[in-house]
Structure formats: structure tokens, C-alpha cells
Amino acid sequence: MGSDSLYIVNAASGEEVNVQHPFGVGIHGWFRILGVLNGNICFKFSREQDDTRLLVWNPTTQCSREISDPHKDHGRSFFPVYGFGHVPNSDAYTVIHMCKRDIADAYVFFSRYCSRRSTWFHCVDCLPGVEKIDPNSVFNNGHAYWITGTGDSYATPKSVLCYSVEDESFSEVSIPVGAIYTVHNLLTHKEKLALLAHTHNEFGYVAAIWHLNEDADGNKILEQYCRFASRSIRENPILFVDDNLLLLVNNSKERELLVNYRYRELVLTEYDIEHGTRNLLVRRAWRYPETPHPITVRSTLKYFAGMFPV
């Protein structure tokens, strides 16, 4: 698979489409997806090592906008975190950038891009005392969320960091002791922010969903919604479709046939939490260094993508 290739898989039909993104990175470049919003994809890419830029692209309309990367002003020694979402009560989108010189530093550099202004601006300082910020973010109802860490190697989840685009303010919600498992992810479920926690104990693999709610005084709290049996802490939750959870497992294996070879395997599964049943959606394998080929495809999901103007 070439460095300029991007594969879009329709989970309903299993159809796999190879599309060319609107930038060429070549053999010395790279790219990664920062977020997906209503049909738009936000990329960070580089054509020449550290010459990084951002790009918002709609594969349906083929419209795109290239955006300068504020992280270039800080250099390699800084740890960048991004967020991509919409501006409430508008058709505009926003890109959030935060970085720290060192995890132990108290100060967090913050800036935000708005498609209406077409510029980056600094509007608020991040909360003090924030240590490690997980690079994965979720945008829901005009708020961006990240998990923060603390402790040895900053591996212990501490809180959910929240940024309100409308109020241009930060807040922090402590993660309850009962939700501190081995692996944590943020998703949206039933129009709420959801914290998914996975662990392994004497009963096997266990996962729990915690919703971000408000108490009687209007304070944000995390409350457990449900628990269910998992198969592995390597199951990476991607998103909810109605009440069903999509799980992705990325495996790297060795297989012994006529000759030995290594391959990567991606398995996408739909999990019905209410009934405890699983449905294999898509299974793909990459034999190094060849291109991916389908192994199994089964699905009953529907695909929908909206659009915002780029």
C-alpha cells in the first residue's frame, strides 16, 4: 500500500474504495488523520520530514482547505495534541491545537482555528495542573474532550479535560476510582460523552461504559451506565451505531505455510451490548509488504455521512 493511498471501507456493504487524498507525501513524507466530522476529514501531513501542515478535505465534494500547523512554531521537543469539530449554531468547523515542552511542565500552549476566520487565535489558557493529555479526542455538542494521565509514566487516568467552543473555557471532570481500568477510550453514546474502560480480572475481560452527566447542583460527573464481558483489552472501540458498539482489533501475526511470513490483520466487529452478541463486519489482512486483500466480509450496518462546507 503506497504512502499516498487511503482506503475507505463501507461497513454496510464491505465495499473497499481506494481514493487519492489531495496531497502527495512521497517516500519521505507521512500523514495521519486527526478527526472525521460529517463527511470532512482533517489530516496532518508532511511532504518533507518536519514541514507539517493540516488539511480539511471532503472526499465526496473533493473540496479541501490547507491550514498552517501552529506546532511548527514549537519544534520537535513539544508534545502536540489536536481536536477537530464544529462550531455550535453554525456550519463552520474548528481545529484545536495544544502542546507542552515537557509533560512535567505546568504551562500548555493553546490555539484554535476557525474556518470562518480562516486564522489561528489564542482565546484562553488551559487549566493549571494538567499533566499528560492523551492525543485522542472526541467532539460532542460543541465540546472537545481528552483523557489526562498522572502517576508513574503518566499511565493512570486522572480526569476528562473539556473545552467549550462556545464559552471558550476549560473544565475538568475527575475519573472515579471505579472507572480506573487498564485501557480507556472516549466515544459518544446516546448523544453523551462516554468513557469506555477495559480491564482483565479474576472474572475475565470486563468493559464498562461511563456517561458524562450532571448532578443536582449542575456539576459534571461520570456515572456508570453498564458493564459487559469483553474478549480482549486490545479491542479498540471506534464508535456506537445506535446502541451497538464497533470494535477494532489490530493484530500482527506470523503464519507458517510453505514459507514463514508476517502479516497484519484488522478485524471490525459489531457488538450488541443488550443481547451480548457479536457480528463480524470486516476482516482484512496485509501480508508484508504487499497490499491488503479481503478475507471475510459480513455486515448489516447502514452507512451515513453528512457534510459541512470546507
PDB file of C-alpha atoms in Angstrom:
ATOM      1  CA  MET A   1       0.000   0.000   0.000  1.00  0.00           C
ATOM      2  CA  GLY A   2       1.566   3.255  -1.116  1.00  0.00           C
ATOM      3  CA  SER A   3       2.090   6.231   1.162  1.00  0.00           C
ATOM      4  CA  ASP A   4      -0.378   8.235  -0.969  1.00  0.00           C
ATOM      5  CA  SER A   5      -3.161   5.655  -0.596  1.00  0.00           C
ATOM      6  CA  LEU A   6      -6.257   5.958   1.537  1.00  0.00           C
ATOM      7  CA  TYR A   7      -8.799   3.147   1.829  1.00  0.00           C
ATOM      8  CA  ILE A   8     -12.416   3.851   2.721  1.00  0.00           C
ATOM      9  CA  VAL A   9     -14.415   0.768   3.746  1.00  0.00           C
ATOM     10  CA  ASN A  10     -18.223   0.855   3.723  1.00  0.00           C
ATOM     11  CA  ALA A  11     -19.203  -1.195   6.777  1.00  0.00           C
ATOM     12  CA  ALA A  12     -22.663  -1.895   5.309  1.00  0.00           C
ATOM     13  CA  SER A  13     -21.613  -3.440   2.006  1.00  0.00           C
ATOM     14  CA  GLY A  14     -17.974  -4.302   2.648  1.00  0.00           C
ATOM     15  CA  GLU A  15     -17.039  -2.263  -0.424  1.00  0.00           C
ATOM     16  CA  GLU A  16     -13.478  -1.024  -0.280  1.00  0.00           C
ATOM     17  CA  VAL A  17     -12.589   2.104  -2.237  1.00  0.00           C
ATOM     18  CA  ASN A  18      -9.048   3.305  -2.808  1.00  0.00           C
ATOM     19  CA  VAL A  19      -9.013   7.101  -3.012  1.00  0.00           C
ATOM     20  CA  GLN A  20      -6.183   9.523  -3.593  1.00  0.00           C
ATOM     21  CA  HIS A  21      -6.083  12.254  -0.999  1.00  0.00           C
ATOM     22  CA  PRO A  22      -5.431  15.786  -2.285  1.00  0.00           C
ATOM     23  CA  PHE A  23      -1.774  15.929  -1.242  1.00  0.00           C
ATOM     24  CA  GLY A  24       1.217  13.874  -2.259  1.00  0.00           C
ATOM     25  CA  VAL A  25       3.617  12.979   0.546  1.00  0.00           C
ATOM     26  CA  GLY A  26       6.095  10.848  -1.393  1.00  0.00           C
ATOM     27  CA  ILE A  27       8.614   8.453   0.096  1.00  0.00           C
ATOM     28  CA  HIS A  28       9.941  10.958   2.660  1.00  0.00           C
ATOM     29  CA  GLY A  29       6.554  12.155   3.862  1.00  0.00           C
ATOM     30  CA  TRP A  30       3.733  10.852   6.037  1.00  0.00           C
ATOM     31  CA  PHE A  31       0.169  11.641   7.057  1.00  0.00           C
ATOM     32  CA  ARG A  32      -2.313  10.811   9.807  1.00  0.00           C
ATOM     33  CA  ILE A  33      -5.984  11.529  10.405  1.00  0.00           C
ATOM     34  CA  LEU A  34      -6.731  13.935  13.259  1.00  0.00           C
ATOM     35  CA  GLY A  35     -10.510  13.663  13.091  1.00  0.00           C
ATOM     36  CA  VAL A  36     -13.595  12.996  10.984  1.00  0.00           C
ATOM     37  CA  LEU A  37     -16.645  15.254  11.074  1.00  0.00           C
ATOM     38  CA  ASN A  38     -19.819  14.868   8.981  1.00  0.00           C
ATOM     39  CA  GLY A  39     -18.001  13.803   5.829  1.00  0.00           C
ATOM     40  CA  ASN A  40     -14.928  16.001   6.325  1.00  0.00           C
ATOM     41  CA  ILE A  41     -11.526  14.518   7.188  1.00  0.00           C
ATOM     42  CA  CYS A  42      -8.838  16.515   8.970  1.00  0.00           C
ATOM     43  CA  PHE A  43      -5.269  15.411   8.183  1.00  0.00           C
ATOM     44  CA  LYS A  44      -1.853  16.295   9.477  1.00  0.00           C
ATOM     45  CA  PHE A  45       0.762  15.622   6.803  1.00  0.00           C
ATOM     46  CA  SER A  46       4.324  16.270   5.817  1.00  0.00           C
ATOM     47  CA  ARG A  47       5.990  16.103   2.421  1.00  0.00           C
ATOM     48  CA  GLU A  48       9.495  16.672   3.775  1.00  0.00           C
ATOM     49  CA  GLN A  49      10.035  15.378   7.319  1.00  0.00           C
ATOM     50  CA  ASP A  50       9.244  18.267   9.722  1.00  0.00           C
ATOM     51  CA  ASP A  51       7.449  20.508   7.194  1.00  0.00           C
ATOM     52  CA  THR A  52       3.997  19.740   8.623  1.00  0.00           C
ATOM     53  CA  ARG A  53       0.649  21.164   7.570  1.00  0.00           C
ATOM     54  CA  LEU A  54      -3.034  20.454   8.211  1.00  0.00           C
ATOM     55  CA  LEU A  55      -5.720  19.859   5.618  1.00  0.00           C
ATOM     56  CA  VAL A  56      -9.511  19.519   5.793  1.00  0.00           C
ATOM     57  CA  TRP A  57     -10.880  17.507   2.889  1.00  0.00           C
ATOM     58  CA  ASN A  58     -14.300  16.239   1.819  1.00  0.00           C
ATOM     59  CA  PRO A  59     -13.876  13.100  -0.343  1.00  0.00           C
ATOM     60  CA  THR A  60     -17.431  13.449  -1.694  1.00  0.00           C
ATOM     61  CA  THR A  61     -17.233  17.046  -2.924  1.00  0.00           C
ATOM     62  CA  GLN A  62     -13.434  16.918  -3.384  1.00  0.00           C
ATOM     63  CA  CYS A  63     -13.248  20.355  -1.702  1.00  0.00           C
ATOM     64  CA  SER A  64     -10.250  20.941   0.551  1.00  0.00           C
ATOM     65  CA  ARG A  65      -8.545  23.625   2.583  1.00  0.00           C
ATOM     66  CA  GLU A  66      -4.900  23.611   3.620  1.00  0.00           C
ATOM     67  CA  ILE A  67      -4.152  25.098   7.047  1.00  0.00           C
ATOM     68  CA  SER A  68      -0.834  26.065   8.607  1.00  0.00           C
ATOM     69  CA  ASP A  69       0.263  23.880  11.522  1.00  0.00           C
ATOM     70  CA  PRO A  70       0.974  26.008  14.629  1.00  0.00           C
ATOM     71  CA  HIS A  71       3.109  23.206  16.023  1.00  0.00           C
ATOM     72  CA  LYS A  72       5.895  24.201  13.597  1.00  0.00           C
ATOM     73  CA  ASP A  73       6.492  27.224  15.819  1.00  0.00           C
ATOM     74  CA  HIS A  74       7.399  24.977  18.767  1.00  0.00           C
ATOM     75  CA  GLY A  75       9.581  22.213  17.343  1.00  0.00           C
ATOM     76  CA  ARG A  76      10.168  18.521  17.969  1.00  0.00           C
ATOM     77  CA  SER A  77      10.653  18.815  21.725  1.00  0.00           C
ATOM     78  CA  PHE A  78       6.974  19.719  22.230  1.00  0.00           C
ATOM     79  CA  PHE A  79       4.150  17.185  22.545  1.00  0.00           C
ATOM     80  CA  PRO A  80       1.200  18.158  20.276  1.00  0.00           C
ATOM     81  CA  VAL A  81      -2.489  17.364  20.819  1.00  0.00           C
ATOM     82  CA  TYR A  82      -5.283  18.211  18.362  1.00  0.00           C
ATOM     83  CA  GLY A  83      -9.055  18.285  18.214  1.00  0.00           C
ATOM     84  CA  PHE A  84     -11.435  18.656  15.254  1.00  0.00           C
ATOM     85  CA  GLY A  85     -15.123  19.556  15.483  1.00  0.00           C
ATOM     86  CA  HIS A  86     -17.881  22.002  14.623  1.00  0.00           C
ATOM     87  CA  VAL A  87     -18.687  25.477  15.915  1.00  0.00           C
ATOM     88  CA  PRO A  88     -22.134  25.470  17.609  1.00  0.00           C
ATOM     89  CA  ASN A  89     -25.024  27.134  15.771  1.00  0.00           C
ATOM     90  CA  SER A  90     -23.064  27.451  12.529  1.00  0.00           C
ATOM     91  CA  ASP A  91     -21.758  25.461   9.573  1.00  0.00           C
ATOM     92  CA  ALA A  92     -18.156  26.285  10.497  1.00  0.00           C
ATOM     93  CA  TYR A  93     -15.590  23.847  11.849  1.00  0.00           C
ATOM     94  CA  THR A  94     -12.712  24.346  14.265  1.00  0.00           C
ATOM     95  CA  VAL A  95      -9.292  22.783  14.818  1.00  0.00           C
ATOM     96  CA  ILE A  96      -7.752  22.854  18.304  1.00  0.00           C
ATOM     97  CA  HIS A  97      -4.018  22.632  18.979  1.00  0.00           C
ATOM     98  CA  MET A  98      -2.318  22.214  22.357  1.00  0.00           C
ATOM     99  CA  CYS A  99       1.280  21.354  23.206  1.00  0.00           C
ATOM    100  CA  LYS A 100       3.749  21.208  26.108  1.00  0.00           C
ATOM    101  CA  ARG A 101       7.523  21.444  26.139  1.00  0.00           C
ATOM    102  CA  ASP A 102       7.603  18.574  28.627  1.00  0.00           C
ATOM    103  CA  ILE A 103       4.895  16.519  30.314  1.00  0.00           C
ATOM    104  CA  ALA A 104       6.050  17.840  33.685  1.00  0.00           C
ATOM    105  CA  ASP A 105       5.707  21.481  32.573  1.00  0.00           C
ATOM    106  CA  ALA A 106       2.768  23.355  34.037  1.00  0.00           C
ATOM    107  CA  TYR A 107       2.051  25.563  31.014  1.00  0.00           C
ATOM    108  CA  VAL A 108       0.079  24.322  27.999  1.00  0.00           C
ATOM    109  CA  PHE A 109       0.273  26.277  24.736  1.00  0.00           C
ATOM    110  CA  PHE A 110      -3.224  26.575  23.252  1.00  0.00           C
ATOM    111  CA  SER A 111      -4.565  27.911  19.942  1.00  0.00           C
ATOM    112  CA  ARG A 112      -7.713  27.388  17.881  1.00  0.00           C
ATOM    113  CA  TYR A 113      -8.512  27.688  14.167  1.00  0.00           C
ATOM    114  CA  CYS A 114     -11.975  28.631  12.910  1.00  0.00           C
ATOM    115  CA  SER A 115     -12.968  28.115   9.266  1.00  0.00           C
ATOM    116  CA  ARG A 116     -14.977  31.360   9.312  1.00  0.00           C
ATOM    117  CA  ARG A 117     -11.999  33.441  10.436  1.00  0.00           C
ATOM    118  CA  SER A 118      -9.504  31.384   8.418  1.00  0.00           C
ATOM    119  CA  THR A 119      -6.878  32.046  11.068  1.00  0.00           C
ATOM    120  CA  TRP A 120      -5.423  30.698  14.307  1.00  0.00           C
ATOM    121  CA  PHE A 121      -6.036  32.624  17.521  1.00  0.00           C
ATOM    122  CA  HIS A 122      -5.375  32.266  21.248  1.00  0.00           C
ATOM    123  CA  CYS A 123      -8.511  32.708  23.332  1.00  0.00           C
ATOM    124  CA  VAL A 124      -7.966  31.026  26.706  1.00  0.00           C
ATOM    125  CA  ASP A 125      -5.319  29.359  28.860  1.00  0.00           C
ATOM    126  CA  CYS A 126      -5.595  25.681  29.690  1.00  0.00           C
ATOM    127  CA  LEU A 127      -6.266  24.659  33.273  1.00  0.00           C
ATOM    128  CA  PRO A 128      -3.227  24.516  35.598  1.00  0.00           C
ATOM    129  CA  GLY A 129      -2.072  21.149  36.874  1.00  0.00           C
ATOM    130  CA  VAL A 130      -2.827  19.256  33.651  1.00  0.00           C
ATOM    131  CA  GLU A 131      -0.060  16.690  33.129  1.00  0.00           C
ATOM    132  CA  LYS A 132      -0.209  14.257  30.198  1.00  0.00           C
ATOM    133  CA  ILE A 133      -3.019  14.760  27.652  1.00  0.00           C
ATOM    134  CA  ASP A 134      -3.999  11.742  25.546  1.00  0.00           C
ATOM    135  CA  PRO A 135      -3.764  12.631  21.823  1.00  0.00           C
ATOM    136  CA  ASN A 136      -7.136  11.036  21.027  1.00  0.00           C
ATOM    137  CA  SER A 137     -10.032  13.477  21.285  1.00  0.00           C
ATOM    138  CA  VAL A 138     -13.823  13.399  20.959  1.00  0.00           C
ATOM    139  CA  PHE A 139     -16.045  16.278  19.865  1.00  0.00           C
ATOM    140  CA  ASN A 140     -19.648  16.296  21.068  1.00  0.00           C
ATOM    141  CA  ASN A 141     -22.235  19.106  21.267  1.00  0.00           C
ATOM    142  CA  GLY A 142     -19.693  21.872  20.854  1.00  0.00           C
ATOM    143  CA  HIS A 143     -17.234  20.441  23.380  1.00  0.00           C
ATOM    144  CA  ALA A 144     -13.862  18.774  22.849  1.00  0.00           C
ATOM    145  CA  TYR A 145     -12.739  16.092  25.314  1.00  0.00           C
ATOM    146  CA  TRP A 146      -9.418  14.429  26.139  1.00  0.00           C
ATOM    147  CA  ILE A 147      -8.260  11.995  28.843  1.00  0.00           C
ATOM    148  CA  THR A 148      -5.468  13.244  31.119  1.00  0.00           C
ATOM    149  CA  GLY A 149      -2.984  10.984  32.879  1.00  0.00           C
ATOM    150  CA  THR A 150      -0.903  11.044  36.042  1.00  0.00           C
ATOM    151  CA  GLY A 151       1.240   8.728  38.204  1.00  0.00           C
ATOM    152  CA  ASP A 152       4.211   6.612  37.115  1.00  0.00           C
ATOM    153  CA  SER A 153       4.780   7.118  33.377  1.00  0.00           C
ATOM    154  CA  TYR A 154       1.523   9.128  33.495  1.00  0.00           C
ATOM    155  CA  ALA A 155      -0.333   5.903  32.682  1.00  0.00           C
ATOM    156  CA  THR A 156      -3.046   6.303  35.346  1.00  0.00           C
ATOM    157  CA  PRO A 157      -6.103   8.156  34.016  1.00  0.00           C
ATOM    158  CA  LYS A 158      -6.826  11.220  36.122  1.00  0.00           C
ATOM    159  CA  SER A 159      -9.629  13.197  34.505  1.00  0.00           C
ATOM    160  CA  VAL A 160     -11.558  14.119  31.386  1.00  0.00           C
ATOM    161  CA  LEU A 161     -10.430  17.528  30.116  1.00  0.00           C
ATOM    162  CA  CYS A 162     -13.238  19.504  28.458  1.00  0.00           C
ATOM    163  CA  TYR A 163     -13.054  22.575  26.227  1.00  0.00           C
ATOM    164  CA  SER A 164     -16.225  24.513  25.343  1.00  0.00           C
ATOM    165  CA  VAL A 165     -16.029  26.196  21.932  1.00  0.00           C
ATOM    166  CA  GLU A 166     -18.981  28.479  22.677  1.00  0.00           C
ATOM    167  CA  ASP A 167     -17.766  29.630  26.110  1.00  0.00           C
ATOM    168  CA  GLU A 168     -14.075  29.374  25.202  1.00  0.00           C
ATOM    169  CA  SER A 169     -13.335  27.813  28.571  1.00  0.00           C
ATOM    170  CA  PHE A 170     -11.813  24.659  30.058  1.00  0.00           C
ATOM    171  CA  SER A 171     -13.199  22.389  32.751  1.00  0.00           C
ATOM    172  CA  GLU A 172     -12.095  19.090  34.249  1.00  0.00           C
ATOM    173  CA  VAL A 173     -14.059  16.048  35.433  1.00  0.00           C
ATOM    174  CA  SER A 174     -12.347  13.555  37.741  1.00  0.00           C
ATOM    175  CA  ILE A 175     -12.429   9.904  36.690  1.00  0.00           C
ATOM    176  CA  PRO A 176     -13.946   7.836  39.554  1.00  0.00           C
ATOM    177  CA  VAL A 177     -11.806   5.164  41.181  1.00  0.00           C
ATOM    178  CA  GLY A 178     -14.245   2.521  39.938  1.00  0.00           C
ATOM    179  CA  ALA A 179     -13.593   3.592  36.341  1.00  0.00           C
ATOM    180  CA  ILE A 180      -9.798   3.349  36.519  1.00  0.00           C
ATOM    181  CA  TYR A 181      -9.203   0.209  34.473  1.00  0.00           C
ATOM    182  CA  THR A 182      -6.341  -0.836  32.201  1.00  0.00           C
ATOM    183  CA  VAL A 183      -7.359   0.783  28.892  1.00  0.00           C
ATOM    184  CA  HIS A 184      -9.598   3.833  28.401  1.00  0.00           C
ATOM    185  CA  ASN A 185     -11.292   5.395  25.368  1.00  0.00           C
ATOM    186  CA  LEU A 186     -13.677   8.288  24.769  1.00  0.00           C
ATOM    187  CA  LEU A 187     -16.705   7.971  22.454  1.00  0.00           C
ATOM    188  CA  THR A 188     -20.194   9.410  22.100  1.00  0.00           C
ATOM    189  CA  HIS A 189     -23.176   7.263  23.155  1.00  0.00           C
ATOM    190  CA  LYS A 190     -26.829   8.296  23.322  1.00  0.00           C
ATOM    191  CA  GLU A 191     -25.755  11.881  22.494  1.00  0.00           C
ATOM    192  CA  LYS A 192     -23.490  11.938  25.564  1.00  0.00           C
ATOM    193  CA  LEU A 193     -19.776  11.670  26.100  1.00  0.00           C
ATOM    194  CA  ALA A 194     -18.935   8.088  27.081  1.00  0.00           C
ATOM    195  CA  LEU A 195     -15.818   6.760  28.785  1.00  0.00           C
ATOM    196  CA  LEU A 196     -15.123   3.111  27.918  1.00  0.00           C
ATOM    197  CA  ALA A 197     -12.877   1.286  30.367  1.00  0.00           C
ATOM    198  CA  HIS A 198     -11.394  -2.188  29.729  1.00  0.00           C
ATOM    199  CA  THR A 199      -9.586  -4.456  32.158  1.00  0.00           C
ATOM    200  CA  HIS A 200      -8.822  -8.093  32.980  1.00  0.00           C
ATOM    201  CA  ASN A 201      -9.543  -9.550  36.403  1.00  0.00           C
ATOM    202  CA  GLU A 202     -10.341 -12.918  38.010  1.00  0.00           C
ATOM    203  CA  PHE A 203     -13.633 -12.989  36.097  1.00  0.00           C
ATOM    204  CA  GLY A 204     -12.014 -12.474  32.684  1.00  0.00           C
ATOM    205  CA  TYR A 205     -12.098  -9.467  30.391  1.00  0.00           C
ATOM    206  CA  VAL A 206     -14.536  -6.784  31.536  1.00  0.00           C
ATOM    207  CA  ALA A 207     -15.563  -3.458  30.000  1.00  0.00           C
ATOM    208  CA  ALA A 208     -17.705  -0.646  31.389  1.00  0.00           C
ATOM    209  CA  ILE A 209     -19.382   2.430  29.899  1.00  0.00           C
ATOM    210  CA  TRP A 210     -19.493   5.631  31.933  1.00  0.00           C
ATOM    211  CA  HIS A 211     -21.683   8.577  30.837  1.00  0.00           C
ATOM    212  CA  LEU A 212     -20.862  12.224  31.452  1.00  0.00           C
ATOM    213  CA  ASN A 213     -23.893  13.589  33.330  1.00  0.00           C
ATOM    214  CA  GLU A 214     -24.768  16.463  35.649  1.00  0.00           C
ATOM    215  CA  ASP A 215     -25.626  16.107  39.335  1.00  0.00           C
ATOM    216  CA  ALA A 216     -28.379  18.014  41.167  1.00  0.00           C
ATOM    217  CA  ASP A 217     -26.091  21.045  41.529  1.00  0.00           C
ATOM    218  CA  GLY A 218     -25.226  21.128  37.822  1.00  0.00           C
ATOM    219  CA  ASN A 219     -21.717  19.740  38.269  1.00  0.00           C
ATOM    220  CA  LYS A 220     -20.410  17.358  35.608  1.00  0.00           C
ATOM    221  CA  ILE A 221     -19.810  13.816  36.841  1.00  0.00           C
ATOM    222  CA  LEU A 222     -19.097  10.400  35.329  1.00  0.00           C
ATOM    223  CA  GLU A 223     -21.717   7.755  36.150  1.00  0.00           C
ATOM    224  CA  GLN A 224     -21.576   4.084  35.196  1.00  0.00           C
ATOM    225  CA  TYR A 225     -24.103   3.178  32.504  1.00  0.00           C
ATOM    226  CA  CYS A 226     -23.394  -0.548  32.127  1.00  0.00           C
ATOM    227  CA  ARG A 227     -20.786  -3.312  32.224  1.00  0.00           C
ATOM    228  CA  PHE A 228     -20.291  -6.125  29.734  1.00  0.00           C
ATOM    229  CA  ALA A 229     -17.963  -9.028  29.002  1.00  0.00           C
ATOM    230  CA  SER A 230     -15.092  -8.266  26.654  1.00  0.00           C
ATOM    231  CA  ARG A 231     -12.746 -10.597  24.797  1.00  0.00           C
ATOM    232  CA  SER A 232      -9.517  -8.661  24.996  1.00  0.00           C
ATOM    233  CA  ILE A 233      -8.201  -5.322  26.198  1.00  0.00           C
ATOM    234  CA  ARG A 234      -6.836  -4.977  22.648  1.00  0.00           C
ATOM    235  CA  GLU A 235     -10.362  -4.448  21.330  1.00  0.00           C
ATOM    236  CA  ASN A 236     -10.345  -0.773  20.395  1.00  0.00           C
ATOM    237  CA  PRO A 237     -13.829   0.826  20.474  1.00  0.00           C
ATOM    238  CA  ILE A 238     -14.394   3.005  17.403  1.00  0.00           C
ATOM    239  CA  LEU A 239     -17.951   4.316  17.632  1.00  0.00           C
ATOM    240  CA  PHE A 240     -21.510   3.486  18.547  1.00  0.00           C
ATOM    241  CA  VAL A 241     -24.116   2.786  15.848  1.00  0.00           C
ATOM    242  CA  ASP A 242     -27.432   3.126  17.676  1.00  0.00           C
ATOM    243  CA  ASP A 243     -26.772   1.026  20.818  1.00  0.00           C
ATOM    244  CA  ASN A 244     -24.267  -1.299  19.186  1.00  0.00           C
ATOM    245  CA  LEU A 245     -20.542  -0.799  19.629  1.00  0.00           C
ATOM    246  CA  LEU A 246     -17.994  -1.167  16.819  1.00  0.00           C
ATOM    247  CA  LEU A 247     -14.720  -2.717  17.969  1.00  0.00           C
ATOM    248  CA  LEU A 248     -11.465  -2.819  16.020  1.00  0.00           C
ATOM    249  CA  VAL A 249      -8.598  -5.223  16.703  1.00  0.00           C
ATOM    250  CA  ASN A 250      -5.211  -4.655  15.080  1.00  0.00           C
ATOM    251  CA  ASN A 251      -3.136  -7.843  15.106  1.00  0.00           C
ATOM    252  CA  SER A 252       0.379  -8.572  13.935  1.00  0.00           C
ATOM    253  CA  LYS A 253       0.917 -12.300  13.443  1.00  0.00           C
ATOM    254  CA  GLU A 254       3.242 -14.880  11.971  1.00  0.00           C
ATOM    255  CA  ARG A 255       1.820 -17.713   9.885  1.00  0.00           C
ATOM    256  CA  GLU A 256       3.590 -20.905   8.865  1.00  0.00           C
ATOM    257  CA  LEU A 257       2.610 -22.215   5.419  1.00  0.00           C
ATOM    258  CA  LEU A 258       5.070 -23.281   2.732  1.00  0.00           C
ATOM    259  CA  VAL A 259       7.216 -20.396   3.943  1.00  0.00           C
ATOM    260  CA  ASN A 260       7.071 -18.229   7.019  1.00  0.00           C
ATOM    261  CA  TYR A 261       5.705 -14.703   6.648  1.00  0.00           C
ATOM    262  CA  ARG A 262       4.322 -11.947   8.830  1.00  0.00           C
ATOM    263  CA  TYR A 263       1.033 -10.202   8.290  1.00  0.00           C
ATOM    264  CA  ARG A 264      -1.181  -7.576   9.864  1.00  0.00           C
ATOM    265  CA  GLU A 265      -4.849  -8.215  10.450  1.00  0.00           C
ATOM    266  CA  LEU A 266      -7.670  -5.742  11.115  1.00  0.00           C
ATOM    267  CA  VAL A 267     -10.930  -7.138  12.482  1.00  0.00           C
ATOM    268  CA  LEU A 268     -14.008  -4.907  12.755  1.00  0.00           C
ATOM    269  CA  THR A 269     -16.810  -6.317  14.932  1.00  0.00           C
ATOM    270  CA  GLU A 270     -20.276  -5.079  15.842  1.00  0.00           C
ATOM    271  CA  TYR A 271     -21.159  -5.812  19.474  1.00  0.00           C
ATOM    272  CA  ASP A 272     -24.809  -5.819  20.604  1.00  0.00           C
ATOM    273  CA  ILE A 273     -24.474  -4.779  24.257  1.00  0.00           C
ATOM    274  CA  GLU A 274     -28.086  -5.531  25.160  1.00  0.00           C
ATOM    275  CA  HIS A 275     -28.055  -9.133  23.891  1.00  0.00           C
ATOM    276  CA  GLY A 276     -24.325  -9.816  24.258  1.00  0.00           C
ATOM    277  CA  THR A 277     -23.949 -10.958  20.639  1.00  0.00           C
ATOM    278  CA  ARG A 278     -21.245 -10.181  18.103  1.00  0.00           C
ATOM    279  CA  ASN A 279     -21.339  -9.766  14.342  1.00  0.00           C
ATOM    280  CA  LEU A 280     -18.173  -9.846  12.258  1.00  0.00           C
ATOM    281  CA  LEU A 281     -18.284  -6.888   9.869  1.00  0.00           C
ATOM    282  CA  VAL A 282     -14.965  -6.746   8.056  1.00  0.00           C
ATOM    283  CA  ARG A 283     -11.720  -8.695   8.294  1.00  0.00           C
ATOM    284  CA  ARG A 284      -8.689  -7.535   6.331  1.00  0.00           C
ATOM    285  CA  ALA A 285      -5.110  -8.799   6.202  1.00  0.00           C
ATOM    286  CA  TRP A 286      -1.874  -7.240   4.954  1.00  0.00           C
ATOM    287  CA  ARG A 287       0.989  -9.554   4.084  1.00  0.00           C
ATOM    288  CA  TYR A 288       4.197  -7.561   4.402  1.00  0.00           C
ATOM    289  CA  PRO A 289       4.967  -5.750   2.200  1.00  0.00           C
ATOM    290  CA  GLU A 290       2.011  -6.433  -0.103  1.00  0.00           C
ATOM    291  CA  THR A 291      -1.313  -4.615  -0.373  1.00  0.00           C
ATOM    292  CA  PRO A 292      -4.381  -5.553   1.667  1.00  0.00           C
ATOM    293  CA  HIS A 293      -6.811  -8.195   0.471  1.00  0.00           C
ATOM    294  CA  PRO A 294     -10.247  -9.128   1.847  1.00  0.00           C
ATOM    295  CA  ILE A 295     -10.629 -12.296   3.898  1.00  0.00           C
ATOM    296  CA  THR A 296     -14.171 -12.100   5.235  1.00  0.00           C
ATOM    297  CA  VAL A 297     -16.980  -9.562   4.866  1.00  0.00           C
ATOM    298  CA  ARG A 298     -20.367  -9.698   6.613  1.00  0.00           C
ATOM    299  CA  SER A 299     -22.476  -6.807   7.786  1.00  0.00           C
ATOM    300  CA  THR A 300     -25.962  -5.492   8.464  1.00  0.00           C
ATOM    301  CA  LEU A 301     -24.992  -1.891   9.273  1.00  0.00           C
ATOM    302  CA  LYS A 302     -26.127   1.202   7.389  1.00  0.00           C
ATOM    303  CA  TYR A 303     -23.712   3.895   6.265  1.00  0.00           C
ATOM    304  CA  PHE A 304     -24.411   7.625   6.518  1.00  0.00           C
ATOM    305  CA  ALA A 305     -22.210  10.662   6.006  1.00  0.00           C
ATOM    306  CA  GLY A 306     -23.294  14.289   6.183  1.00  0.00           C
ATOM    307  CA  MET A 307     -21.278  17.247   5.016  1.00  0.00           C
ATOM    308  CA  PHE A 308     -20.128  20.659   6.208  1.00  0.00           C
ATOM    309  CA  PRO A 309     -18.713  23.163   3.733  1.00  0.00           C
ATOM    310  CA  VAL A 310     -14.935  23.095   3.529  1.00  0.00           C
TER     311      VAL A 310
END
